[in-house]
Amino acid sequence: MQKAVTWRSLLVGTLLTPLNAWWVIQMELVRYSAHPTTISILFNVIFIVLVLSVINTLVARKRPSWAMNQGELLVIYMMMALSSVMASHDLMQILIQVLTYPFYMPSSHPDWARWLPFLPKQVMMSDPVAVANFYQGNTAFPTVQLWKLWAPVILFWTLFLGLILWVMQCLNALLRRQWMDNEKLSFPVVMLPMALTDDAGSGQFPAMFRKPAFWLAFGAAAIMDITNSLNLYYPSIPGLLTPGFGLSYVDILPYFPNKPWNAIGWTPISWYPFMIGFGMLLPLDFLFSCWFFYIYWKLLQVGVVAYGYDKDPRFPYANYQGMGAYLSFFLYSIWLSRHYLKQVGKAIIGRKNDLDESREPLKYRWALLGALLGAAGLMLLCLYMGMSWWVPPVFFGIYFLLAVAITRMRAEMGTPIHDIHFTGPDYIMTDLAGSSGYKGSDLAAMSIMYSFNRAYRAHPMPHQMEAMKMAQRTNSKQSAWFWAMIYAGVLAIFCAFIAILQLGYHYGMNAKVFAKFFGFEAWNRMNGWVQAPTPANPKAGIALGVGLLIAVILQSMRMAFPWWPFHPLGFAISGNWEINLVWMPLFIAWMVKSVVFRYGGLQGFQRLLPLCYGLMLGQFTVGSIVNIIGIIHEIPTYMFWQ
């Protein structure tokens, strides 16, 4: 058994965590460019592990005993992944805006005075000077005074988010064996980090480095990004597959100026080489379904406008139909696991069963108890924020259901996106029951938790499960990884807090593009709930049911007919925002992979893997270096992603 969680791996991961959090926030919040956390595979983490892998190989040639093994490098990968997710665009970057924005220039929103008393100020930053300095900048952080003000807030939310991570890990511990050992799901996201560390400690570079196809693809992707980066600074240098201005896509909407065709909305044509490479690691039916259903949703919107159904601007509620499809994945996963879960139940109550718990992260009994205690802790913290007793169980029931569905999707298909914007438990509960059915303090607490429910692009639970898969692949101790992830998660929350506050007080959030937009977004919604309470919206519930039904039908047809080309996951993810950026690369990946399988079979695809890795690493390497240079010199950079 390989020892992965060692003092060396934890030390290196600990030292890199604050640096990585600072880098992510610089890219996403300060510079609003190259958002690494909005897709499943995190380019900043891959780049860090690439650098460590190269250094480790050189060390192994001179001092073999000093070199890390594959498991140790992957522990660092896990720590960097959790660090990135917690500091992400869709989590703590929004949280701190939400915690401060209602107390920044309240005179500019006089109508907000009606609901300000509902706010749980004990878990927010309400000090007017501290908030003003955060948005205006030119203030040192931390100072003794600021630290005294922020420490209780940081402590509360570190505990709150830490409990969420704990519950997710306990749920993963209960599901791990079924997904990895029984169903043998493929976990495509771990393929590149595994390949990047495969010869760790041997003194040899990764095997893919010895393949000409890898360097051909690496060079092509790298040259494209280098040329486009130079084009940003020197327009006389022609860009490659870019309209210029630092962008990496062309929007075709201007070519459809009239109704009903302009209902397609923003429709970018992009050529991300890394996404083409990653897409070729995914199943063909899923790739086909992504671009097919993307076009389906666009044409459906055109039909809605053509036939006058757009009086309701949310119709046909694509996000809720997608949520119904996500729900089907949860139900499908539980159904496939029913026999296994029965054995788990027997193990929990001490009856004879067929399971060996010796290699699990936790005994099943302790995993279930841990999840229940963690959930109870979250309920108490929600009550402390002023929620009614019945709201947190419903809220987090929906939240963790969605978390399991996303984790299953990543484990089975490696879906590169899972954003499902504006469809979290806060939206579902207020749409299905109406905002008028909740107290002001319920709505205020849900508005704060909008920070980790606005979208689900950066979600910690899939990364936790993928870490367990890497532990299995390296034959290392699952329980050691489990506790290392708990440590890494708490450290990541704290470092993200400090990095955001330090950069916020330094630059001033007013000076940044979206640094206060999401705070306004959350509280403006709250203002709407209070000023004009909404009744229940049955259309949202119908759309949820329709999406569930369509996904069940697609899955049933897929199981009944091997040739069936439509995958329910493609339907689930193709009606949201992020698919706009990746549909074309996934279409190209589908075409290339179809040709390779048709004429080269599985063996031909295996020979294609170094090319896939090269496309990803070529862009990730140049994109990371260019962003670091941009941060150091405070200059704009080519957005190789988004």
PDB file of C-alpha atoms in Angstrom, residues 290-481:
ATOM      1  CA  CYS A 290     -24.523  18.155 -25.387  1.00  0.00           C
ATOM      2  CA  TRP A 291     -24.465  19.954 -28.723  1.00  0.00           C
ATOM      3  CA  PHE A 292     -27.730  18.428 -29.968  1.00  0.00           C
ATOM      4  CA  PHE A 293     -29.736  19.588 -26.959  1.00  0.00           C
ATOM      5  CA  TYR A 294     -27.969  22.963 -26.998  1.00  0.00           C
ATOM      6  CA  ILE A 295     -29.389  23.542 -30.475  1.00  0.00           C
ATOM      7  CA  TYR A 296     -32.718  22.113 -29.273  1.00  0.00           C
ATOM      8  CA  TRP A 297     -32.951  24.734 -26.502  1.00  0.00           C
ATOM      9  CA  LYS A 298     -32.026  27.553 -28.900  1.00  0.00           C
ATOM     10  CA  LEU A 299     -34.694  26.515 -31.415  1.00  0.00           C
ATOM     11  CA  LEU A 300     -37.216  26.051 -28.610  1.00  0.00           C
ATOM     12  CA  GLN A 301     -36.629  29.646 -27.529  1.00  0.00           C
ATOM     13  CA  VAL A 302     -37.142  30.798 -31.116  1.00  0.00           C
ATOM     14  CA  GLY A 303     -40.432  28.886 -31.182  1.00  0.00           C
ATOM     15  CA  VAL A 304     -41.501  30.456 -27.884  1.00  0.00           C
ATOM     16  CA  VAL A 305     -41.074  33.937 -29.355  1.00  0.00           C
ATOM     17  CA  ALA A 306     -42.574  33.003 -32.733  1.00  0.00           C
ATOM     18  CA  TYR A 307     -45.782  31.732 -31.127  1.00  0.00           C
ATOM     19  CA  GLY A 308     -46.064  34.469 -28.516  1.00  0.00           C
ATOM     20  CA  TYR A 309     -45.336  32.444 -25.380  1.00  0.00           C
ATOM     21  CA  ASP A 310     -42.646  34.901 -24.284  1.00  0.00           C
ATOM     22  CA  LYS A 311     -45.115  36.978 -22.255  1.00  0.00           C
ATOM     23  CA  ASP A 312     -43.631  35.021 -19.375  1.00  0.00           C
ATOM     24  CA  PRO A 313     -39.932  35.900 -19.787  1.00  0.00           C
ATOM     25  CA  ARG A 314     -38.860  32.728 -17.967  1.00  0.00           C
ATOM     26  CA  PHE A 315     -40.767  30.357 -20.244  1.00  0.00           C
ATOM     27  CA  PRO A 316     -39.960  27.492 -21.012  1.00  0.00           C
ATOM     28  CA  TYR A 317     -38.126  27.408 -17.639  1.00  0.00           C
ATOM     29  CA  ALA A 318     -35.089  25.620 -19.061  1.00  0.00           C
ATOM     30  CA  ASN A 319     -33.259  25.835 -15.736  1.00  0.00           C
ATOM     31  CA  TYR A 320     -36.108  24.049 -13.939  1.00  0.00           C
ATOM     32  CA  GLN A 321     -36.328  21.401 -16.622  1.00  0.00           C
ATOM     33  CA  GLY A 322     -32.604  20.909 -16.164  1.00  0.00           C
ATOM     34  CA  MET A 323     -33.102  20.670 -12.406  1.00  0.00           C
ATOM     35  CA  GLY A 324     -35.683  17.949 -12.997  1.00  0.00           C
ATOM     36  CA  ALA A 325     -33.099  16.072 -15.043  1.00  0.00           C
ATOM     37  CA  TYR A 326     -30.547  16.499 -12.230  1.00  0.00           C
ATOM     38  CA  LEU A 327     -33.124  15.042  -9.862  1.00  0.00           C
ATOM     39  CA  SER A 328     -33.432  12.031 -12.156  1.00  0.00           C
ATOM     40  CA  PHE A 329     -29.706  11.398 -11.780  1.00  0.00           C
ATOM     41  CA  PHE A 330     -30.064  11.360  -8.018  1.00  0.00           C
ATOM     42  CA  LEU A 331     -32.984   8.931  -8.197  1.00  0.00           C
ATOM     43  CA  TYR A 332     -31.219   6.799 -10.812  1.00  0.00           C
ATOM     44  CA  SER A 333     -28.113   6.619  -8.633  1.00  0.00           C
ATOM     45  CA  ILE A 334     -30.116   5.569  -5.575  1.00  0.00           C
ATOM     46  CA  TRP A 335     -32.017   2.955  -7.592  1.00  0.00           C
ATOM     47  CA  LEU A 336     -28.811   1.386  -8.923  1.00  0.00           C
ATOM     48  CA  SER A 337     -27.395   1.410  -5.396  1.00  0.00           C
ATOM     49  CA  ARG A 338     -30.438  -0.102  -3.706  1.00  0.00           C
ATOM     50  CA  HIS A 339     -28.922  -3.548  -3.030  1.00  0.00           C
ATOM     51  CA  TYR A 340     -25.655  -2.028  -1.858  1.00  0.00           C
ATOM     52  CA  LEU A 341     -27.457   0.467   0.374  1.00  0.00           C
ATOM     53  CA  LYS A 342     -29.418  -2.403   1.879  1.00  0.00           C
ATOM     54  CA  GLN A 343     -26.120  -4.024   2.879  1.00  0.00           C
ATOM     55  CA  VAL A 344     -24.892  -0.674   4.219  1.00  0.00           C
ATOM     56  CA  GLY A 345     -28.051  -0.457   6.321  1.00  0.00           C
ATOM     57  CA  LYS A 346     -27.366  -3.896   7.762  1.00  0.00           C
ATOM     58  CA  ALA A 347     -23.790  -2.869   8.582  1.00  0.00           C
ATOM     59  CA  ILE A 348     -25.029   0.275  10.317  1.00  0.00           C
ATOM     60  CA  ILE A 349     -27.419  -1.582  12.617  1.00  0.00           C
ATOM     61  CA  GLY A 350     -24.916  -4.377  13.239  1.00  0.00           C
ATOM     62  CA  ARG A 351     -26.549  -7.191  11.254  1.00  0.00           C
ATOM     63  CA  LYS A 352     -24.656  -9.694   9.109  1.00  0.00           C
ATOM     64  CA  ASN A 353     -23.758  -8.261   5.677  1.00  0.00           C
ATOM     65  CA  ASP A 354     -21.543  -8.812   2.638  1.00  0.00           C
ATOM     66  CA  LEU A 355     -19.391  -5.694   2.989  1.00  0.00           C
ATOM     67  CA  ASP A 356     -15.786  -5.325   4.105  1.00  0.00           C
ATOM     68  CA  GLU A 357     -15.395  -1.955   5.807  1.00  0.00           C
ATOM     69  CA  SER A 358     -11.654  -2.204   6.449  1.00  0.00           C
ATOM     70  CA  ARG A 359     -10.705  -0.177   3.359  1.00  0.00           C
ATOM     71  CA  GLU A 360     -13.407   2.468   3.680  1.00  0.00           C
ATOM     72  CA  PRO A 361     -12.751   6.095   4.713  1.00  0.00           C
ATOM     73  CA  LEU A 362     -15.066   5.595   7.715  1.00  0.00           C
ATOM     74  CA  LYS A 363     -17.132   2.762   9.088  1.00  0.00           C
ATOM     75  CA  TYR A 364     -20.588   3.087   7.564  1.00  0.00           C
ATOM     76  CA  ARG A 365     -22.159   3.630  10.954  1.00  0.00           C
ATOM     77  CA  TRP A 366     -19.836   6.531  11.692  1.00  0.00           C
ATOM     78  CA  ALA A 367     -20.287   7.975   8.203  1.00  0.00           C
ATOM     79  CA  LEU A 368     -24.072   8.078   8.603  1.00  0.00           C
ATOM     80  CA  LEU A 369     -23.828   9.431  12.147  1.00  0.00           C
ATOM     81  CA  GLY A 370     -21.310  12.036  10.956  1.00  0.00           C
ATOM     82  CA  ALA A 371     -23.627  13.179   8.168  1.00  0.00           C
ATOM     83  CA  LEU A 372     -26.567  13.443  10.563  1.00  0.00           C
ATOM     84  CA  LEU A 373     -24.584  15.348  13.191  1.00  0.00           C
ATOM     85  CA  GLY A 374     -23.155  17.667  10.535  1.00  0.00           C
ATOM     86  CA  ALA A 375     -26.649  18.328   9.206  1.00  0.00           C
ATOM     87  CA  ALA A 376     -27.876  18.980  12.751  1.00  0.00           C
ATOM     88  CA  GLY A 377     -25.051  21.471  13.228  1.00  0.00           C
ATOM     89  CA  LEU A 378     -26.092  23.287  10.063  1.00  0.00           C
ATOM     90  CA  MET A 379     -29.680  23.419  11.312  1.00  0.00           C
ATOM     91  CA  LEU A 380     -28.577  25.029  14.582  1.00  0.00           C
ATOM     92  CA  LEU A 381     -26.477  27.622  12.768  1.00  0.00           C
ATOM     93  CA  CYS A 382     -29.428  28.433  10.523  1.00  0.00           C
ATOM     94  CA  LEU A 383     -31.653  28.868  13.576  1.00  0.00           C
ATOM     95  CA  TYR A 384     -28.989  31.221  14.961  1.00  0.00           C
ATOM     96  CA  MET A 385     -29.386  33.267  11.754  1.00  0.00           C
ATOM     97  CA  GLY A 386     -33.127  33.549  12.410  1.00  0.00           C
ATOM     98  CA  MET A 387     -34.568  30.840  10.168  1.00  0.00           C
ATOM     99  CA  SER A 388     -37.805  29.086  11.053  1.00  0.00           C
ATOM    100  CA  TRP A 389     -37.240  25.552  12.345  1.00  0.00           C
ATOM    101  CA  TRP A 390     -38.681  23.834   9.264  1.00  0.00           C
ATOM    102  CA  VAL A 391     -36.827  25.822   6.567  1.00  0.00           C
ATOM    103  CA  PRO A 392     -33.240  24.482   6.984  1.00  0.00           C
ATOM    104  CA  PRO A 393     -34.176  20.773   6.598  1.00  0.00           C
ATOM    105  CA  VAL A 394     -35.971  21.507   3.319  1.00  0.00           C
ATOM    106  CA  PHE A 395     -33.252  23.871   2.127  1.00  0.00           C
ATOM    107  CA  PHE A 396     -30.354  21.508   2.781  1.00  0.00           C
ATOM    108  CA  GLY A 397     -32.341  18.468   1.698  1.00  0.00           C
ATOM    109  CA  ILE A 398     -32.544  20.019  -1.772  1.00  0.00           C
ATOM    110  CA  TYR A 399     -28.947  21.220  -1.597  1.00  0.00           C
ATOM    111  CA  PHE A 400     -27.407  17.851  -0.763  1.00  0.00           C
ATOM    112  CA  LEU A 401     -29.681  16.050  -3.224  1.00  0.00           C
ATOM    113  CA  LEU A 402     -28.288  18.313  -5.927  1.00  0.00           C
ATOM    114  CA  ALA A 403     -24.748  17.781  -4.632  1.00  0.00           C
ATOM    115  CA  VAL A 404     -25.059  13.992  -4.919  1.00  0.00           C
ATOM    116  CA  ALA A 405     -26.493  14.340  -8.447  1.00  0.00           C
ATOM    117  CA  ILE A 406     -23.591  16.543  -9.572  1.00  0.00           C
ATOM    118  CA  THR A 407     -21.056  14.189  -8.011  1.00  0.00           C
ATOM    119  CA  ARG A 408     -22.658  11.229  -9.770  1.00  0.00           C
ATOM    120  CA  MET A 409     -22.614  13.070 -13.106  1.00  0.00           C
ATOM    121  CA  ARG A 410     -18.924  13.860 -12.726  1.00  0.00           C
ATOM    122  CA  ALA A 411     -18.044  10.329 -11.653  1.00  0.00           C
ATOM    123  CA  GLU A 412     -19.961   8.635 -14.467  1.00  0.00           C
ATOM    124  CA  MET A 413     -19.515  11.003 -17.402  1.00  0.00           C
ATOM    125  CA  GLY A 414     -16.955  13.606 -16.359  1.00  0.00           C
ATOM    126  CA  THR A 415     -19.312  16.393 -17.394  1.00  0.00           C
ATOM    127  CA  PRO A 416     -17.155  19.475 -17.941  1.00  0.00           C
ATOM    128  CA  ILE A 417     -19.869  21.855 -16.702  1.00  0.00           C
ATOM    129  CA  HIS A 418     -22.705  21.708 -14.179  1.00  0.00           C
ATOM    130  CA  ASP A 419     -23.659  25.313 -13.517  1.00  0.00           C
ATOM    131  CA  ILE A 420     -27.507  25.169 -13.320  1.00  0.00           C
ATOM    132  CA  HIS A 421     -27.756  28.908 -12.605  1.00  0.00           C
ATOM    133  CA  PHE A 422     -30.543  30.351 -10.444  1.00  0.00           C
ATOM    134  CA  THR A 423     -32.099  27.010  -9.539  1.00  0.00           C
ATOM    135  CA  GLY A 424     -30.842  26.368  -6.027  1.00  0.00           C
ATOM    136  CA  PRO A 425     -33.025  25.589  -3.016  1.00  0.00           C
ATOM    137  CA  ASP A 426     -33.628  29.307  -2.388  1.00  0.00           C
ATOM    138  CA  TYR A 427     -35.154  29.690  -5.858  1.00  0.00           C
ATOM    139  CA  ILE A 428     -37.034  26.393  -5.767  1.00  0.00           C
ATOM    140  CA  MET A 429     -38.588  27.017  -2.354  1.00  0.00           C
ATOM    141  CA  THR A 430     -39.709  30.567  -3.104  1.00  0.00           C
ATOM    142  CA  ASP A 431     -40.979  29.651  -6.578  1.00  0.00           C
ATOM    143  CA  LEU A 432     -42.909  26.552  -5.579  1.00  0.00           C
ATOM    144  CA  ALA A 433     -44.367  27.990  -2.360  1.00  0.00           C
ATOM    145  CA  GLY A 434     -44.128  31.722  -3.078  1.00  0.00           C
ATOM    146  CA  SER A 435     -41.977  34.212  -1.163  1.00  0.00           C
ATOM    147  CA  SER A 436     -45.058  35.314   0.779  1.00  0.00           C
ATOM    148  CA  GLY A 437     -44.957  32.070   2.760  1.00  0.00           C
ATOM    149  CA  TYR A 438     -41.683  32.905   4.530  1.00  0.00           C
ATOM    150  CA  LYS A 439     -40.720  35.241   7.323  1.00  0.00           C
ATOM    151  CA  GLY A 440     -38.397  38.133   6.574  1.00  0.00           C
ATOM    152  CA  SER A 441     -35.614  36.452   8.550  1.00  0.00           C
ATOM    153  CA  ASP A 442     -36.037  33.275   6.456  1.00  0.00           C
ATOM    154  CA  LEU A 443     -35.653  35.277   3.257  1.00  0.00           C
ATOM    155  CA  ALA A 444     -32.640  37.140   4.637  1.00  0.00           C
ATOM    156  CA  ALA A 445     -30.843  33.929   5.602  1.00  0.00           C
ATOM    157  CA  MET A 446     -31.632  32.380   2.215  1.00  0.00           C
ATOM    158  CA  SER A 447     -30.262  35.524   0.554  1.00  0.00           C
ATOM    159  CA  ILE A 448     -26.971  35.036   2.363  1.00  0.00           C
ATOM    160  CA  MET A 449     -26.861  31.405   1.265  1.00  0.00           C
ATOM    161  CA  TYR A 450     -27.422  32.583  -2.297  1.00  0.00           C
ATOM    162  CA  SER A 451     -23.624  32.904  -2.172  1.00  0.00           C
ATOM    163  CA  PHE A 452     -23.123  29.154  -2.641  1.00  0.00           C
ATOM    164  CA  ASN A 453     -26.349  28.489  -4.542  1.00  0.00           C
ATOM    165  CA  ARG A 454     -26.250  31.054  -7.360  1.00  0.00           C
ATOM    166  CA  ALA A 455     -24.562  28.464  -9.589  1.00  0.00           C
ATOM    167  CA  TYR A 456     -22.827  25.131  -9.048  1.00  0.00           C
ATOM    168  CA  ARG A 457     -19.826  25.367 -11.363  1.00  0.00           C
ATOM    169  CA  ALA A 458     -17.347  25.066  -8.501  1.00  0.00           C
ATOM    170  CA  HIS A 459     -18.696  22.369  -6.243  1.00  0.00           C
ATOM    171  CA  PRO A 460     -16.568  20.652  -3.583  1.00  0.00           C
ATOM    172  CA  MET A 461     -18.346  17.282  -3.395  1.00  0.00           C
ATOM    173  CA  PRO A 462     -17.212  15.950  -6.816  1.00  0.00           C
ATOM    174  CA  HIS A 463     -13.623  16.922  -6.007  1.00  0.00           C
ATOM    175  CA  GLN A 464     -13.838  15.023  -2.725  1.00  0.00           C
ATOM    176  CA  MET A 465     -15.114  11.903  -4.479  1.00  0.00           C
ATOM    177  CA  GLU A 466     -12.448  12.219  -7.181  1.00  0.00           C
ATOM    178  CA  ALA A 467      -9.829  12.400  -4.452  1.00  0.00           C
ATOM    179  CA  MET A 468     -11.169   9.108  -3.078  1.00  0.00           C
ATOM    180  CA  LYS A 469     -10.837   7.674  -6.591  1.00  0.00           C
ATOM    181  CA  MET A 470      -7.195   8.793  -6.726  1.00  0.00           C
ATOM    182  CA  ALA A 471      -6.638   7.163  -3.338  1.00  0.00           C
ATOM    183  CA  GLN A 472      -8.033   3.930  -4.759  1.00  0.00           C
ATOM    184  CA  ARG A 473      -5.946   4.175  -7.949  1.00  0.00           C
ATOM    185  CA  THR A 474      -2.745   4.692  -5.943  1.00  0.00           C
ATOM    186  CA  ASN A 475      -3.652   1.944  -3.459  1.00  0.00           C
ATOM    187  CA  SER A 476      -3.332   4.341  -0.540  1.00  0.00           C
ATOM    188  CA  LYS A 477      -5.276   4.518   2.698  1.00  0.00           C
ATOM    189  CA  GLN A 478      -8.767   5.968   2.259  1.00  0.00           C
ATOM    190  CA  SER A 479      -9.116   6.988   5.897  1.00  0.00           C
ATOM    191  CA  ALA A 480      -5.912   9.053   5.738  1.00  0.00           C
ATOM    192  CA  TRP A 481      -7.203  10.865   2.647  1.00  0.00           C
TER     193      TRP A 481
END
